[in-house]
Amino acid sequence: MKNGYSFSQRLVHWLTLLVIIVVYLAIENRGLFERGSDERALVMLTHFYAGFTILILAIIRLVLRMTNSVAPIDPLPPVWLQRSAMLGHVLLYAFLLAMPIIGLVMLNAKGGSLDLFGVSLPSLWPKDPEMAEQLEELHESIGKFGYVLIGLHAVVALVHHHVLKDNTLTRMTRGR
Ligand code: HEM
Ligand code: HEM
């Protein structure tokens, strides 16, 4: 059993942070460009592709999680904190999987599709404006919840490091 995350787990964790920043920056700044302009299309494509990358990274992470073992945090936090961390991580994984899938289905329901290396990804849903509208609301709500979830996650990591003075953060920065 190793006392920190493996190099590949750390790489994928911090890559996810970088890509999620691109996902949010792109979508939050789409209003800077006029609807129908090339710039707006580019910003939206950036959101779609970065969002899709999150899905791929999440799947890789889950496989790495299942094939790597990490020793408990040292010193061990109280049980309630360990349980909350587990819940937080499950919610983060659910967020990383659900957002891109909802986004893709929404895009299909709007009548659009995503091209990968010139090949259109198979449509997950037929054109359905009503469904697209409902999914957009869901995508938006979970997107806002994501800010809270990720913010809380980062703050808790810093509390572990500076207040509880355990090795939680260094397991994810320096690794084993
Ligand atoms: C982790 C991944 C993702 C996150 C965190 C995310 C987040 C967001 C957020 C915050 C919005 C703005 C909602 C609003 O204020 O109206 C949005 C809109 C949208 N997203 Fe995503 N998204 C992700 C992945 C995707 C993917 C993979 C696609 C499609 C391939 C997608 C398609 C869309 C579309 C079509 C909109 C509506 C944009 C508009 O009509 O102006 N998203 N997303
Ligand atoms: C400044 C930002 C961030 C910091 C400081 C941070 C820090 C950490 C630390 C220290 C851990 C290890 C926790 C433990 O061993 O119990 C961790 C795990 C984790 N982080 Fe982050 N993180 C950040 C951003 C993110 C983002 C953006 C996501 C995804 C949206 C994310 C998702 C996760 C997940 C799912 C785990 C659990 C890993 C596992 O056990 O499989 N983190 N993070």
Tab-separated table of C-alpha atoms and ligand atoms in Angstrom:
chain	number	residue	atom	x	y	z
A	1	MET	CA	0.000	0.000	0.000
A	2	LYS	CA	1.388	3.446	-0.961
A	3	ASN	CA	0.884	6.613	1.135
A	4	GLY	CA	0.002	8.972	-1.738
A	5	TYR	CA	-1.686	9.072	-5.114
A	6	SER	CA	0.212	7.650	-8.089
A	7	PHE	CA	1.761	9.957	-10.689
A	8	SER	CA	-1.004	9.190	-13.202
A	9	GLN	CA	-3.740	9.866	-10.613
A	10	ARG	CA	-2.151	13.195	-9.692
A	11	LEU	CA	-1.681	14.122	-13.356
A	12	VAL	CA	-5.335	13.405	-14.172
A	13	HIS	CA	-6.528	15.214	-10.999
A	14	TRP	CA	-4.684	18.468	-11.799
A	15	LEU	CA	-5.446	18.195	-15.540
A	16	THR	CA	-9.131	17.991	-14.592
A	17	LEU	CA	-8.767	21.255	-12.650
A	18	LEU	CA	-7.166	22.981	-15.678
A	19	VAL	CA	-9.762	21.683	-18.134
A	20	ILE	CA	-12.692	22.539	-15.849
A	21	ILE	CA	-11.400	26.135	-15.685
A	22	VAL	CA	-11.465	26.230	-19.535
A	23	VAL	CA	-15.011	24.719	-19.545
A	24	TYR	CA	-16.350	27.392	-17.178
A	25	LEU	CA	-14.363	30.323	-18.643
A	26	ALA	CA	-15.622	29.523	-22.149
A	27	ILE	CA	-19.292	29.274	-21.223
A	28	GLU	CA	-19.323	32.195	-18.771
A	29	ASN	CA	-17.752	34.504	-21.385
A	30	ARG	CA	-19.913	33.487	-24.361
A	31	GLY	CA	-21.937	36.685	-23.900
A	32	LEU	CA	-18.895	38.746	-24.964
A	33	PHE	CA	-19.494	37.608	-28.552
A	34	GLU	CA	-22.571	38.146	-30.696
A	35	ARG	CA	-24.828	35.167	-31.380
A	36	GLY	CA	-24.068	33.747	-34.838
A	37	SER	CA	-20.496	35.176	-34.934
A	38	ASP	CA	-17.437	32.972	-35.604
A	39	GLU	CA	-16.003	33.945	-32.213
A	40	ARG	CA	-19.176	32.809	-30.412
A	41	ALA	CA	-19.079	29.478	-32.305
A	42	LEU	CA	-15.416	29.018	-31.307
A	43	VAL	CA	-16.146	29.728	-27.633
A	44	MET	CA	-19.042	27.234	-27.685
A	45	LEU	CA	-16.888	24.589	-29.406
A	46	THR	CA	-14.218	25.139	-26.742
A	47	HIS	CA	-16.900	24.493	-24.092
A	48	PHE	CA	-18.120	21.337	-25.844
A	49	TYR	CA	-14.658	19.813	-26.455
A	50	ALA	CA	-13.251	20.742	-23.041
A	51	GLY	CA	-16.462	19.353	-21.476
A	52	PHE	CA	-16.105	16.138	-23.444
A	53	THR	CA	-12.455	15.891	-22.313
A	54	ILE	CA	-13.730	15.997	-18.707
A	55	LEU	CA	-15.794	12.867	-19.413
A	56	ILE	CA	-12.748	11.016	-20.804
A	57	LEU	CA	-10.588	12.140	-17.832
A	58	ALA	CA	-13.311	11.035	-15.377
A	59	ILE	CA	-13.450	7.548	-16.915
A	60	ILE	CA	-9.635	7.256	-16.816
A	61	ARG	CA	-9.724	8.401	-13.163
A	62	LEU	CA	-12.282	5.834	-12.159
A	63	VAL	CA	-10.182	3.063	-13.724
A	64	LEU	CA	-7.043	4.376	-11.947
A	65	ARG	CA	-8.997	4.617	-8.686
A	66	MET	CA	-10.040	0.980	-8.960
A	67	THR	CA	-6.552	-0.269	-9.823
A	68	ASN	CA	-4.476	1.796	-7.335
A	69	SER	CA	-4.519	1.608	-3.550
A	70	VAL	CA	-3.787	4.627	-1.350
A	71	ALA	CA	-3.006	4.336	2.375
A	72	PRO	CA	-5.231	6.212	4.861
A	73	ILE	CA	-4.486	9.884	5.609
A	74	ASP	CA	-1.834	10.398	8.292
A	75	PRO	CA	-2.812	11.308	11.022
A	76	LEU	CA	-6.247	9.784	10.463
A	77	PRO	CA	-9.068	12.437	10.543
A	78	PRO	CA	-12.206	11.786	12.661
A	79	VAL	CA	-14.671	9.257	11.220
A	80	TRP	CA	-17.296	11.931	10.399
A	81	LEU	CA	-14.716	13.773	8.290
A	82	GLN	CA	-13.662	10.584	6.490
A	83	ARG	CA	-17.338	9.858	5.696
A	84	SER	CA	-17.959	13.438	4.500
A	85	ALA	CA	-14.860	13.203	2.287
A	86	MET	CA	-16.167	9.978	0.767
A	87	LEU	CA	-19.541	11.641	0.076
A	88	GLY	CA	-17.782	14.705	-1.387
A	89	HIS	CA	-15.687	12.548	-3.711
A	90	VAL	CA	-18.708	10.521	-4.858
A	91	LEU	CA	-20.516	13.811	-5.639
A	92	LEU	CA	-17.457	15.102	-7.534
A	93	TYR	CA	-17.269	11.922	-9.619
A	94	ALA	CA	-21.037	12.073	-10.284
A	95	PHE	CA	-20.624	15.726	-11.370
A	96	LEU	CA	-17.691	14.877	-13.690
A	97	LEU	CA	-19.711	12.124	-15.395
A	98	ALA	CA	-23.175	13.716	-15.404
A	99	MET	CA	-22.340	17.202	-16.730
A	100	PRO	CA	-20.727	16.127	-20.028
A	101	ILE	CA	-23.392	13.435	-20.630
A	102	ILE	CA	-26.257	15.895	-19.999
A	103	GLY	CA	-24.414	18.443	-22.191
A	104	LEU	CA	-24.052	15.951	-25.061
A	105	VAL	CA	-27.692	14.794	-24.865
A	106	MET	CA	-28.784	18.450	-24.702
A	107	LEU	CA	-26.723	19.302	-27.794
A	108	ASN	CA	-28.316	16.363	-29.679
A	109	ALA	CA	-31.810	17.359	-28.478
A	110	LYS	CA	-31.112	20.880	-29.797
A	111	GLY	CA	-30.399	19.256	-33.181
A	112	GLY	CA	-26.587	19.618	-32.976
A	113	SER	CA	-23.813	17.038	-32.703
A	114	LEU	CA	-20.159	16.838	-31.758
A	115	ASP	CA	-17.506	15.912	-34.352
A	116	LEU	CA	-14.463	13.956	-33.270
A	117	PHE	CA	-11.595	13.940	-35.801
A	118	GLY	CA	-14.098	14.722	-38.570
A	119	VAL	CA	-16.487	11.946	-37.530
A	120	SER	CA	-19.809	12.824	-35.880
A	121	LEU	CA	-20.319	11.153	-32.483
A	122	PRO	CA	-23.487	9.008	-32.584
A	123	SER	CA	-26.546	10.976	-31.523
A	124	LEU	CA	-27.728	10.055	-28.007
A	125	TRP	CA	-31.126	11.722	-28.475
A	126	PRO	CA	-33.332	12.798	-31.415
A	127	LYS	CA	-34.092	16.494	-31.953
A	128	ASP	CA	-36.498	17.493	-29.181
A	129	PRO	CA	-36.590	21.234	-28.261
A	130	GLU	CA	-38.726	20.684	-25.153
A	131	MET	CA	-36.340	18.063	-23.801
A	132	ALA	CA	-33.374	20.319	-24.729
A	133	GLU	CA	-34.868	23.128	-22.661
A	134	GLN	CA	-35.341	20.885	-19.599
A	135	LEU	CA	-31.810	19.520	-19.921
A	136	GLU	CA	-30.424	23.043	-20.279
A	137	GLU	CA	-32.025	23.988	-16.954
A	138	LEU	CA	-30.608	20.857	-15.331
A	139	HIS	CA	-27.153	21.470	-16.879
A	140	GLU	CA	-27.245	25.060	-15.607
A	141	SER	CA	-28.313	24.103	-12.053
A	142	ILE	CA	-25.708	21.346	-11.699
A	143	GLY	CA	-23.159	23.720	-13.289
A	144	LYS	CA	-23.824	26.286	-10.525
A	145	PHE	CA	-23.719	23.548	-7.869
A	146	GLY	CA	-20.304	22.599	-9.331
A	147	TYR	CA	-18.840	25.940	-8.233
A	148	VAL	CA	-19.931	25.267	-4.642
A	149	LEU	CA	-18.795	21.639	-4.689
A	150	ILE	CA	-15.353	22.359	-6.155
A	151	GLY	CA	-14.884	25.457	-3.980
A	152	LEU	CA	-15.738	23.510	-0.832
A	153	HIS	CA	-13.462	20.647	-1.924
A	154	ALA	CA	-10.497	23.013	-2.385
A	155	VAL	CA	-11.138	24.803	0.946
A	156	VAL	CA	-11.375	21.472	2.821
A	157	ALA	CA	-8.074	20.370	1.227
A	158	LEU	CA	-6.432	23.556	2.539
A	159	VAL	CA	-7.985	23.068	6.010
A	160	HIS	CA	-6.493	19.554	6.079
A	161	HIS	CA	-3.081	20.995	5.239
A	162	HIS	CA	-2.982	24.155	7.373
A	163	VAL	CA	-5.321	23.382	10.299
A	164	LEU	CA	-5.397	19.599	10.745
A	165	LYS	CA	-1.787	19.409	9.486
A	166	ASP	CA	-2.214	15.965	7.946
A	167	ASN	CA	-0.861	14.644	4.643
A	168	THR	CA	-4.118	14.939	2.592
A	169	LEU	CA	-2.852	17.682	0.275
A	170	THR	CA	0.698	16.382	-0.113
A	171	ARG	CA	-0.714	12.968	-1.161
A	172	MET	CA	-2.166	14.815	-4.154
A	173	THR	CA	0.804	17.153	-4.788
A	174	ARG	CA	3.960	15.175	-4.016
A	175	GLY	CA	2.371	11.746	-4.205
A	176	ARG	CA	4.082	8.614	-2.967
B	1	HEM	C1	-17.889	19.168	-16.828
B	1	HEM	C2	-18.422	19.508	-17.974
B	1	HEM	C3	-19.328	20.691	-18.175
B	1	HEM	C4	-19.635	21.749	-17.340
B	1	HEM	C5	-19.092	22.027	-15.934
B	1	HEM	C6	-20.568	22.597	-18.045
B	1	HEM	C7	-21.113	23.772	-17.534
B	1	HEM	C8	-21.992	24.598	-18.209
B	1	HEM	C9	-22.513	25.837	-17.697
B	1	HEM	C10	-22.165	26.459	-16.326
B	1	HEM	C11	-23.363	26.344	-18.643
B	1	HEM	C12	-24.098	27.680	-18.570
B	1	HEM	C13	-25.524	27.483	-18.198
B	1	HEM	C14	-26.225	28.826	-18.231
B	1	HEM	O1	-25.844	29.702	-17.455
B	1	HEM	O2	-27.118	28.978	-19.061
B	1	HEM	C15	-23.367	25.425	-19.752
B	1	HEM	C16	-24.113	25.590	-20.904
B	1	HEM	C17	-24.115	24.715	-21.961
B	1	HEM	N1	-23.341	23.572	-22.081
B	1	HEM	FE1	-22.098	22.813	-20.685
B	1	HEM	N2	-20.824	22.063	-19.277
B	1	HEM	C18	-20.085	20.904	-19.399
B	1	HEM	C19	-20.032	20.058	-20.490
B	1	HEM	C20	-20.745	20.233	-21.662
B	1	HEM	C21	-20.679	19.370	-22.824
B	1	HEM	C22	-19.775	18.128	-22.982
B	1	HEM	C23	-21.542	19.880	-23.749
B	1	HEM	C24	-21.875	19.386	-25.134
B	1	HEM	C25	-21.085	18.690	-25.897
B	1	HEM	C26	-22.167	21.045	-23.171
B	1	HEM	C27	-23.112	21.824	-23.795
B	1	HEM	C28	-23.656	22.974	-23.288
B	1	HEM	C29	-24.658	23.779	-23.998
B	1	HEM	C30	-25.277	23.447	-25.366
B	1	HEM	C31	-24.950	24.864	-23.158
B	1	HEM	C32	-25.965	25.975	-23.411
B	1	HEM	C33	-25.250	27.129	-24.006
B	1	HEM	C34	-26.149	28.177	-24.593
B	1	HEM	O3	-27.146	27.816	-25.235
B	1	HEM	O4	-25.832	29.343	-24.442
B	1	HEM	N3	-21.641	21.242	-21.899
B	1	HEM	N4	-22.524	24.378	-19.461
B	2	HEM	C1	-7.641	23.991	-6.148
B	2	HEM	C2	-8.330	22.947	-6.433
B	2	HEM	C3	-8.204	21.581	-5.825
B	2	HEM	C4	-7.516	21.128	-4.727
B	2	HEM	C5	-6.642	21.938	-3.771
B	2	HEM	C6	-7.755	19.709	-4.615
B	2	HEM	C7	-7.213	18.859	-3.667
B	2	HEM	C8	-7.457	17.520	-3.547
B	2	HEM	C9	-6.846	16.642	-2.577
B	2	HEM	C10	-5.828	17.065	-1.531
B	2	HEM	C11	-7.357	15.403	-2.748
B	2	HEM	C12	-7.022	14.132	-1.932
B	2	HEM	C13	-8.119	13.907	-0.941
B	2	HEM	C14	-7.958	12.634	-0.152
B	2	HEM	O1	-6.999	11.920	-0.338
B	2	HEM	O2	-8.854	12.326	0.660
B	2	HEM	C15	-8.303	15.474	-3.836
B	2	HEM	C16	-9.048	14.404	-4.309
B	2	HEM	C17	-10.022	14.512	-5.258
B	2	HEM	N1	-10.303	15.632	-6.020
B	2	HEM	FE1	-9.465	17.453	-5.822
B	2	HEM	N2	-8.610	19.320	-5.611
B	2	HEM	C18	-8.906	20.431	-6.388
B	2	HEM	C19	-9.709	20.475	-7.494
B	2	HEM	C20	-10.506	19.440	-7.919
B	2	HEM	C21	-11.430	19.501	-9.033
B	2	HEM	C22	-11.630	20.716	-9.948
B	2	HEM	C23	-12.052	18.296	-9.102
B	2	HEM	C24	-13.116	17.850	-10.045
B	2	HEM	C25	-14.146	18.589	-10.368
B	2	HEM	C26	-11.524	17.447	-8.045
B	2	HEM	C27	-11.907	16.161	-7.792
B	2	HEM	C28	-11.353	15.318	-6.856
B	2	HEM	C29	-11.771	13.948	-6.627
B	2	HEM	C30	-12.904	13.214	-7.349
B	2	HEM	C31	-10.926	13.442	-5.627
B	2	HEM	C32	-10.945	12.036	-5.027
B	2	HEM	C33	-9.829	11.290	-5.661
B	2	HEM	C34	-9.947	9.823	-5.428
B	2	HEM	O3	-9.772	9.396	-4.299
B	2	HEM	O4	-10.221	9.169	-6.421
B	2	HEM	N3	-10.574	18.170	-7.354
B	2	HEM	N4	-8.340	16.777	-4.300
